[in-house]
Short mmCIF file of C-alpha atoms (C1' of nucleotides) in Angstrom, two decimals:
data_model
loop_
_atom_site.label_atom_id
_atom_site.label_comp_id
_atom_site.label_asym_id
_atom_site.label_seq_id
_atom_site.Cartn_x
_atom_site.Cartn_y
_atom_site.Cartn_z
CA UNK A 28 -70.77 155.85 163.34
CA UNK A 29 -72.45 156.40 166.60
CA UNK A 30 -75.39 158.71 167.18
CA UNK A 31 -75.09 162.00 168.94
CA UNK A 32 -77.50 163.37 171.55
CA UNK A 33 -77.88 167.09 171.81
CA UNK A 34 -80.68 169.13 173.48
CA UNK A 35 -82.56 165.81 173.86
CA UNK A 36 -82.67 165.02 170.23
CA UNK A 37 -80.70 162.26 168.45
CA UNK A 38 -78.71 162.92 165.22
CA UNK A 39 -77.08 160.52 163.01
CA UNK A 40 -74.32 162.94 162.12
CA UNK A 41 -72.50 166.05 163.17
CA UNK A 42 -73.88 167.70 159.95
CA UNK A 43 -77.52 167.19 160.97
CA UNK A 44 -76.68 168.52 164.38
CA UNK A 45 -75.00 171.49 162.91
CA UNK A 46 -78.08 172.17 160.75
CA UNK A 47 -80.01 172.24 164.02
CA UNK A 48 -77.73 174.56 165.74
CA UNK A 49 -76.59 176.87 162.98
CA UNK A 50 -79.18 177.10 160.34
CA UNK A 51 -79.39 180.07 158.10
CA UNK A 52 -78.50 181.07 154.55
CA UNK A 53 -75.99 183.66 155.55
CA UNK A 54 -74.42 182.47 158.67
CA UNK A 55 -71.25 180.85 157.36
CA UNK A 56 -70.66 183.87 155.16
CA UNK A 57 -71.03 186.21 158.17
CA UNK A 58 -68.71 184.01 160.12
CA UNK A 59 -66.10 183.86 157.52
CA UNK A 60 -66.10 187.70 157.06
CA UNK A 61 -65.39 188.08 160.66
CA UNK A 62 -62.37 185.60 160.85
CA UNK A 63 -59.61 188.43 160.38
CA UNK A 64 -61.16 191.00 162.72
CA UNK A 65 -64.31 192.21 164.22
CA UNK A 66 -66.52 194.34 161.80
CA UNK A 67 -69.16 196.78 161.93
CA UNK A 68 -72.77 196.38 160.41
CA UNK A 69 -71.97 198.51 157.40
CA UNK A 70 -68.55 196.65 156.89
CA UNK A 71 -70.37 193.41 156.60
CA UNK A 72 -73.03 194.69 154.25
CA UNK A 73 -70.21 195.99 152.03
CA UNK A 74 -68.37 192.58 152.03
CA UNK A 75 -71.55 190.78 151.36
CA UNK A 76 -73.35 192.89 148.74
CA UNK A 77 -76.33 190.38 148.05
CA UNK A 78 -77.49 190.26 151.79
CA UNK A 79 -80.26 192.64 152.79
CA UNK A 80 -80.16 194.89 155.83
CA UNK A 81 -83.11 192.61 157.24
CA UNK A 82 -81.36 189.43 156.74
CA UNK A 83 -77.95 190.82 158.08
CA UNK A 84 -79.72 191.97 161.17
CA UNK A 85 -81.77 188.77 161.71
CA UNK A 86 -78.98 186.48 161.03
CA UNK A 87 -76.43 188.48 163.42
CA UNK A 88 -79.04 188.32 166.11
CA UNK A 89 -79.28 184.50 165.80
CA UNK A 90 -75.52 184.12 165.68
CA UNK A 91 -75.42 186.05 168.81
CA UNK A 92 -77.96 184.04 170.71
CA UNK A 93 -76.36 180.86 169.42
CA UNK A 94 -72.99 182.02 170.92
CA UNK A 95 -71.03 182.22 167.51
CA UNK A 96 -70.81 186.04 167.47
CA UNK A 97 -70.37 188.60 170.09
CA UNK A 98 -71.89 192.20 169.83
CA UNK A 99 -69.51 194.94 171.22
CA UNK A 100 -70.81 198.31 171.82
CA UNK A 101 -68.04 200.86 171.71
CA UNK A 102 -69.21 204.03 173.51
CA UNK A 103 -68.74 207.32 172.07
CA UNK A 104 -70.64 209.79 169.82
CA UNK A 105 -71.77 208.27 167.70
CA UNK A 106 -71.46 204.78 169.50
CA UNK A 107 -70.15 202.09 167.28
CA UNK A 108 -71.05 198.42 167.10
CA UNK A 109 -68.57 195.59 166.44
CA UNK A 110 -69.31 192.13 165.58
CA UNK A 111 -66.76 189.78 166.81
CA UNK A 112 -66.31 185.84 166.65
CA UNK A 113 -66.34 183.96 169.90
CA UNK A 114 -64.14 181.10 170.69
CA UNK A 115 -66.96 178.85 169.76
CA UNK A 116 -66.82 179.74 166.05
CA UNK A 117 -63.08 179.35 165.95
CA UNK A 118 -63.68 175.58 165.55
CA UNK A 119 -65.62 176.35 162.37
CA UNK A 120 -62.67 178.01 160.49
CA UNK A 121 -61.07 174.93 159.00
CA UNK A 122 -64.38 173.90 157.64
CA UNK A 123 -65.13 177.31 156.23
CA UNK A 124 -61.57 177.54 154.66
CA UNK A 125 -62.26 174.24 152.89
CA UNK A 126 -65.65 175.37 151.71
CA UNK A 127 -64.26 178.85 150.58
CA UNK A 128 -61.57 177.08 148.59
CA UNK A 129 -64.16 174.58 147.12
CA UNK A 130 -66.35 177.44 146.12
CA UNK A 131 -63.53 179.36 144.38
CA UNK A 132 -62.37 176.23 142.58
CA UNK A 133 -65.79 175.82 141.05
CA UNK A 134 -65.04 178.63 138.78
CA UNK A 135 -62.29 176.82 136.81
CA UNK A 136 -64.03 173.74 135.66
CA UNK A 137 -60.87 171.72 135.96
CA UNK A 138 -61.25 167.84 136.21
CA UNK A 139 -60.29 167.03 139.69
CA UNK A 140 -58.26 164.16 138.74
CA UNK A 141 -55.74 166.52 137.24
CA UNK A 142 -53.77 166.98 140.29
CA UNK A 143 -52.15 170.30 141.12
CA UNK A 144 -49.58 170.79 143.59
CA UNK A 145 -50.43 173.25 146.07
CA UNK A 146 -46.82 174.58 146.42
CA UNK A 147 -47.23 175.72 142.82
CA UNK A 148 -50.27 177.70 143.27
CA UNK A 149 -49.31 181.34 143.38
CA UNK A 150 -50.92 183.33 146.04
CA UNK A 151 -53.97 185.38 145.33
CA UNK A 152 -55.06 185.91 141.77
CA UNK A 153 -54.85 189.46 140.55
CA UNK A 154 -58.13 190.90 140.08
CA UNK A 155 -57.93 190.95 136.30
CA UNK A 156 -56.99 187.34 135.90
CA UNK A 157 -60.52 185.99 136.19
CA UNK A 158 -61.95 188.11 133.55
CA UNK A 159 -59.75 185.86 131.26
CA UNK A 160 -61.70 182.92 132.05
CA UNK A 161 -64.93 184.52 131.83
CA UNK A 162 -65.01 185.38 128.18
CA UNK A 163 -66.89 182.30 127.32
CA UNK B 20 -59.60 188.96 148.57
CA UNK B 21 -60.33 189.14 144.81
CA UNK B 22 -63.82 188.82 143.60
CA UNK B 23 -65.08 185.65 141.74
CA UNK B 24 -67.20 185.74 138.52
CA UNK B 25 -69.53 182.83 138.00
CA UNK B 26 -72.56 182.64 135.58
CA UNK B 27 -72.15 186.39 134.96
CA UNK B 28 -72.52 187.24 138.64
CA UNK B 29 -69.86 188.59 140.99
CA UNK B 30 -69.12 187.04 144.39
CA UNK B 31 -66.87 188.33 147.03
CA UNK B 32 -66.32 184.81 148.50
CA UNK B 33 -66.33 181.38 147.58
CA UNK B 34 -68.84 180.86 150.39
CA UNK B 35 -71.30 183.30 148.58
CA UNK B 36 -70.77 181.47 145.35
CA UNK B 37 -71.41 178.10 146.81
CA UNK B 38 -74.59 179.43 148.42
CA UNK B 39 -75.58 180.18 144.97
CA UNK B 40 -74.69 176.80 143.30
CA UNK B 41 -75.60 174.48 146.35
CA UNK B 42 -78.18 175.94 148.52
CA UNK B 43 -80.55 173.64 150.27
CA UNK B 44 -81.05 172.47 153.91
CA UNK B 45 -80.17 168.85 153.27
CA UNK B 46 -77.75 168.74 150.53
CA UNK B 47 -74.55 168.57 152.62
CA UNK B 48 -76.06 165.84 154.60
CA UNK B 49 -77.13 163.77 151.53
CA UNK B 50 -73.44 164.18 150.02
CA UNK B 51 -72.06 163.16 153.23
CA UNK B 52 -74.05 160.11 153.44
CA UNK B 53 -73.07 159.20 149.94
CA UNK B 54 -69.24 159.37 150.73
CA UNK B 55 -68.50 155.85 151.26
CA UNK B 56 -70.78 154.31 148.67
CA UNK B 57 -73.74 154.76 146.39
CA UNK B 58 -77.05 154.41 148.19
CA UNK B 59 -80.66 153.80 147.38
CA UNK B 60 -83.50 156.24 148.19
CA UNK B 61 -84.53 154.02 151.20
CA UNK B 62 -81.02 153.94 152.61
CA UNK B 63 -80.70 157.73 152.53
CA UNK B 64 -83.96 158.10 154.21
CA UNK B 65 -83.07 155.56 156.82
CA UNK B 66 -79.67 157.39 157.42
CA UNK B 67 -81.38 160.78 157.65
CA UNK B 68 -84.41 159.98 159.82
CA UNK B 69 -85.50 163.70 159.92
CA UNK B 70 -85.83 164.14 156.30
CA UNK B 71 -89.12 163.71 154.55
CA UNK B 72 -89.59 161.76 151.34
CA UNK B 73 -90.51 164.98 149.57
CA UNK B 74 -87.35 166.86 150.58
CA UNK B 75 -85.11 163.84 149.83
CA UNK B 76 -86.62 163.53 146.36
CA UNK B 77 -86.43 167.39 145.66
CA UNK B 78 -82.89 167.73 146.78
CA UNK B 79 -81.66 164.61 145.14
CA UNK B 80 -83.17 166.04 141.84
CA UNK B 81 -81.54 169.32 142.38
CA UNK B 82 -78.16 167.65 143.33
CA UNK B 83 -78.30 165.70 140.07
CA UNK B 84 -79.11 168.91 138.00
CA UNK B 85 -76.22 170.71 139.69
CA UNK B 86 -73.84 167.71 138.95
CA UNK B 87 -73.05 166.77 142.43
CA UNK B 88 -74.92 163.25 142.34
CA UNK B 89 -75.51 160.92 139.66
CA UNK B 90 -78.53 158.73 139.50
CA UNK B 91 -77.82 155.14 138.26
CA UNK B 92 -80.69 152.94 137.17
CA UNK B 93 -79.87 149.28 137.88
CA UNK B 94 -81.82 147.03 135.50
CA UNK B 95 -83.66 144.09 137.14
CA UNK B 96 -87.01 143.14 138.58
CA UNK B 97 -87.67 145.42 140.28
CA UNK B 98 -85.18 147.99 138.99
CA UNK B 99 -83.05 149.63 141.63
CA UNK B 100 -81.75 153.22 141.69
CA UNK B 101 -78.37 154.16 143.01
CA UNK B 102 -77.44 157.59 143.89
CA UNK B 103 -73.72 158.28 143.63
CA UNK B 104 -71.35 161.10 144.11
CA UNK B 105 -69.81 162.62 141.01
CA UNK B 106 -66.22 163.71 140.72
CA UNK B 107 -67.40 167.25 141.35
CA UNK B 108 -68.57 166.58 144.83
CA UNK B 109 -65.30 164.89 145.79
CA UNK B 110 -63.83 168.25 146.31
CA UNK B 111 -66.40 169.01 149.07
CA UNK B 112 -65.30 166.09 151.22
CA UNK B 113 -62.73 167.70 153.16
CA UNK B 114 -65.01 170.41 154.04
CA UNK B 115 -67.73 168.25 155.10
CA UNK B 116 -65.29 166.31 157.19
CA UNK B 117 -64.41 169.43 158.92
CA UNK B 118 -68.12 170.38 159.38
CA UNK B 119 -68.93 166.97 160.71
CA UNK B 120 -66.18 167.08 163.16
CA UNK B 121 -67.26 170.46 164.34
CA UNK B 122 -70.83 169.36 164.69
CA UNK B 123 -69.76 166.53 166.74
CA UNK B 124 -67.62 168.49 169.06
CA UNK B 125 -70.50 170.80 169.93
CA UNK B 126 -71.95 168.12 172.10
CA UNK B 127 -68.99 168.29 174.75
CA UNK B 128 -69.56 172.14 175.18
CA UNK B 129 -72.39 173.40 177.18
CA UNK B 130 -75.35 173.12 175.06
CA UNK B 131 -77.99 175.67 175.25
CA UNK B 132 -75.85 178.79 174.63
CA UNK B 133 -78.90 180.98 174.54
CA UNK B 134 -79.10 183.70 177.06
CA UNK B 135 -81.32 182.71 179.82
CA UNK B 136 -82.54 185.53 181.87
CA UNK B 137 -82.02 183.79 185.26
CA UNK B 138 -80.18 184.27 188.32
CA UNK B 139 -83.10 182.27 189.90
CA UNK B 140 -82.54 179.00 187.98
CA UNK B 141 -80.03 177.04 189.88
CA UNK B 142 -77.21 175.38 188.09
CA UNK B 143 -77.76 171.55 188.90
CA UNK B 144 -77.91 168.80 186.37
CA UNK B 145 -79.52 169.84 183.25
CA UNK B 146 -81.20 167.08 181.01
CA UNK B 147 -78.45 167.52 178.63
CA UNK B 148 -75.66 166.52 180.71
CA UNK B 149 -76.85 162.91 180.52
CA UNK B 150 -75.67 163.03 177.00
CA UNK B 151 -72.23 163.04 178.28
CA UNK B 152 -72.90 159.51 179.63
CA UNK B 153 -74.83 158.40 176.68
CA UNK B 154 -71.78 158.96 174.53
CA UNK B 155 -69.70 156.42 176.16
"C1'" DC C 17 -92.79 148.18 150.46
"C1'" DC C 18 -90.07 152.07 146.82
"C1'" DG C 19 -89.67 156.61 144.62
"C1'" DC C 20 -91.59 159.98 143.90
"C1'" DA C 21 -96.00 163.79 142.96
"C1'" DT C 22 -99.62 167.01 144.77
"C1'" DC C 23 -101.65 170.14 147.85
"C1'" DC C 24 -101.62 173.08 151.81
"C1'" DG C 25 -99.99 175.65 155.79
"C1'" DG C 26 -96.09 177.92 158.08
"C1'" DC C 27 -91.57 179.33 158.41
"C1'" DT C 28 -87.45 181.63 155.93
"C1'" DT C 29 -85.76 185.01 152.93
"C1'" DG C 30 -86.20 189.06 149.63
"C1'" DA C 31 -87.54 193.95 148.33
"C1'" DT C 32 -88.54 198.29 149.64
"C1'" DA C 33 -89.25 201.93 152.71
"C1'" DC C 34 -88.43 204.05 156.78
"C1'" DT C 35 -86.40 205.59 161.67
"C1'" DG C 36 -83.32 207.50 165.63
"C1'" DC D 24 -74.67 204.20 160.98
"C1'" DA D 25 -77.30 200.38 162.47
"C1'" DG D 26 -80.89 198.76 162.22
"C1'" DT D 27 -87.03 198.11 161.74
"C1'" DA D 28 -91.54 197.50 159.66
"C1'" DT D 29 -94.37 195.77 156.10
"C1'" DC D 30 -95.56 192.88 152.66
"C1'" DA D 31 -94.50 189.42 149.00
"C1'" DA D 32 -92.13 185.43 147.26
"C1'" DG D 33 -89.92 181.11 148.07
"C1'" DC D 34 -88.44 177.12 150.60
"C1'" DC D 35 -89.74 173.52 153.87
"C1'" DG D 36 -92.71 170.04 156.64
"C1'" DG D 37 -96.63 167.00 156.92
"C1'" DA D 38 -100.23 164.65 154.94
"C1'" DT D 39 -101.94 161.92 151.40
"C1'" DG D 40 -101.93 159.42 147.22
"C1'" DC D 41 -100.26 156.66 143.37
"C1'" DG D 42 -98.11 153.46 139.94
"C1'" DG D 43 -95.01 149.66 140.26
#
DNA sequence: CCGCATCCGGCTTGATACTG
DNA sequence: CAGTATCAAGCCGGATGCGG
């Protein structure tokens, strides 16, 4: 694997570089929530219950500076503010999809060597279905 | 999207859950470095130049507790210690591959995405543009 | 050298309150 | 609704030390 140079620094992997460019506890989650469509501050807060106003504000600001999110002011009374993904963050979506999937699979402690055919997996679980597993 | 329950807590996405289970600045990078084969402490330190002994030690310990990495003591004089991925972390590899790829692709795009308040700064060659040639 | 442990300072994040 | 302000807690970096 060759090294990578970015901003006059050398990195031994794209992951290290990404750590430099996009470090922040909530950034992946925010981007993930914006995949379908732009959202407002309050929508994001509702979709990410454990984030605080402060962190949402800070990380959105950084995401904007880093070019991953665009802040769109819609004139009106009251004016509304949309946060929208840029082209740059589109490239992250495959990775985030894979991370999302991995995170969801952590719930069922299935041994990974039990292969599951993806065609057989029904689409989303109904909301009650998880409580079944959680009665430990 | 349905909610997920894990350790008596509710999450609205697998990414949030993952943040709870696997938070740490260096964990993805460490796992990524262990994909091919088990490595020793010093090998990891060599592959991740910007990590300190302290952080490598801490994050390895947490990764072990969280079940993503196994610590293998090889008897001998001196005894050697290998760090090896568990089955659990195999599921992360697709995501890490995608993140690695995204990180590497960031180089080709114009690097400093930060807003620079400058009509006055001329466009010519920035230092970063050499990286284009350095990659060859 | 190897694999940590300890201490300290600084940066990141959390909790709560408050504003236009 | 879309954030700030302030303070406290926790995570991280750097230096140092230590037994093997």
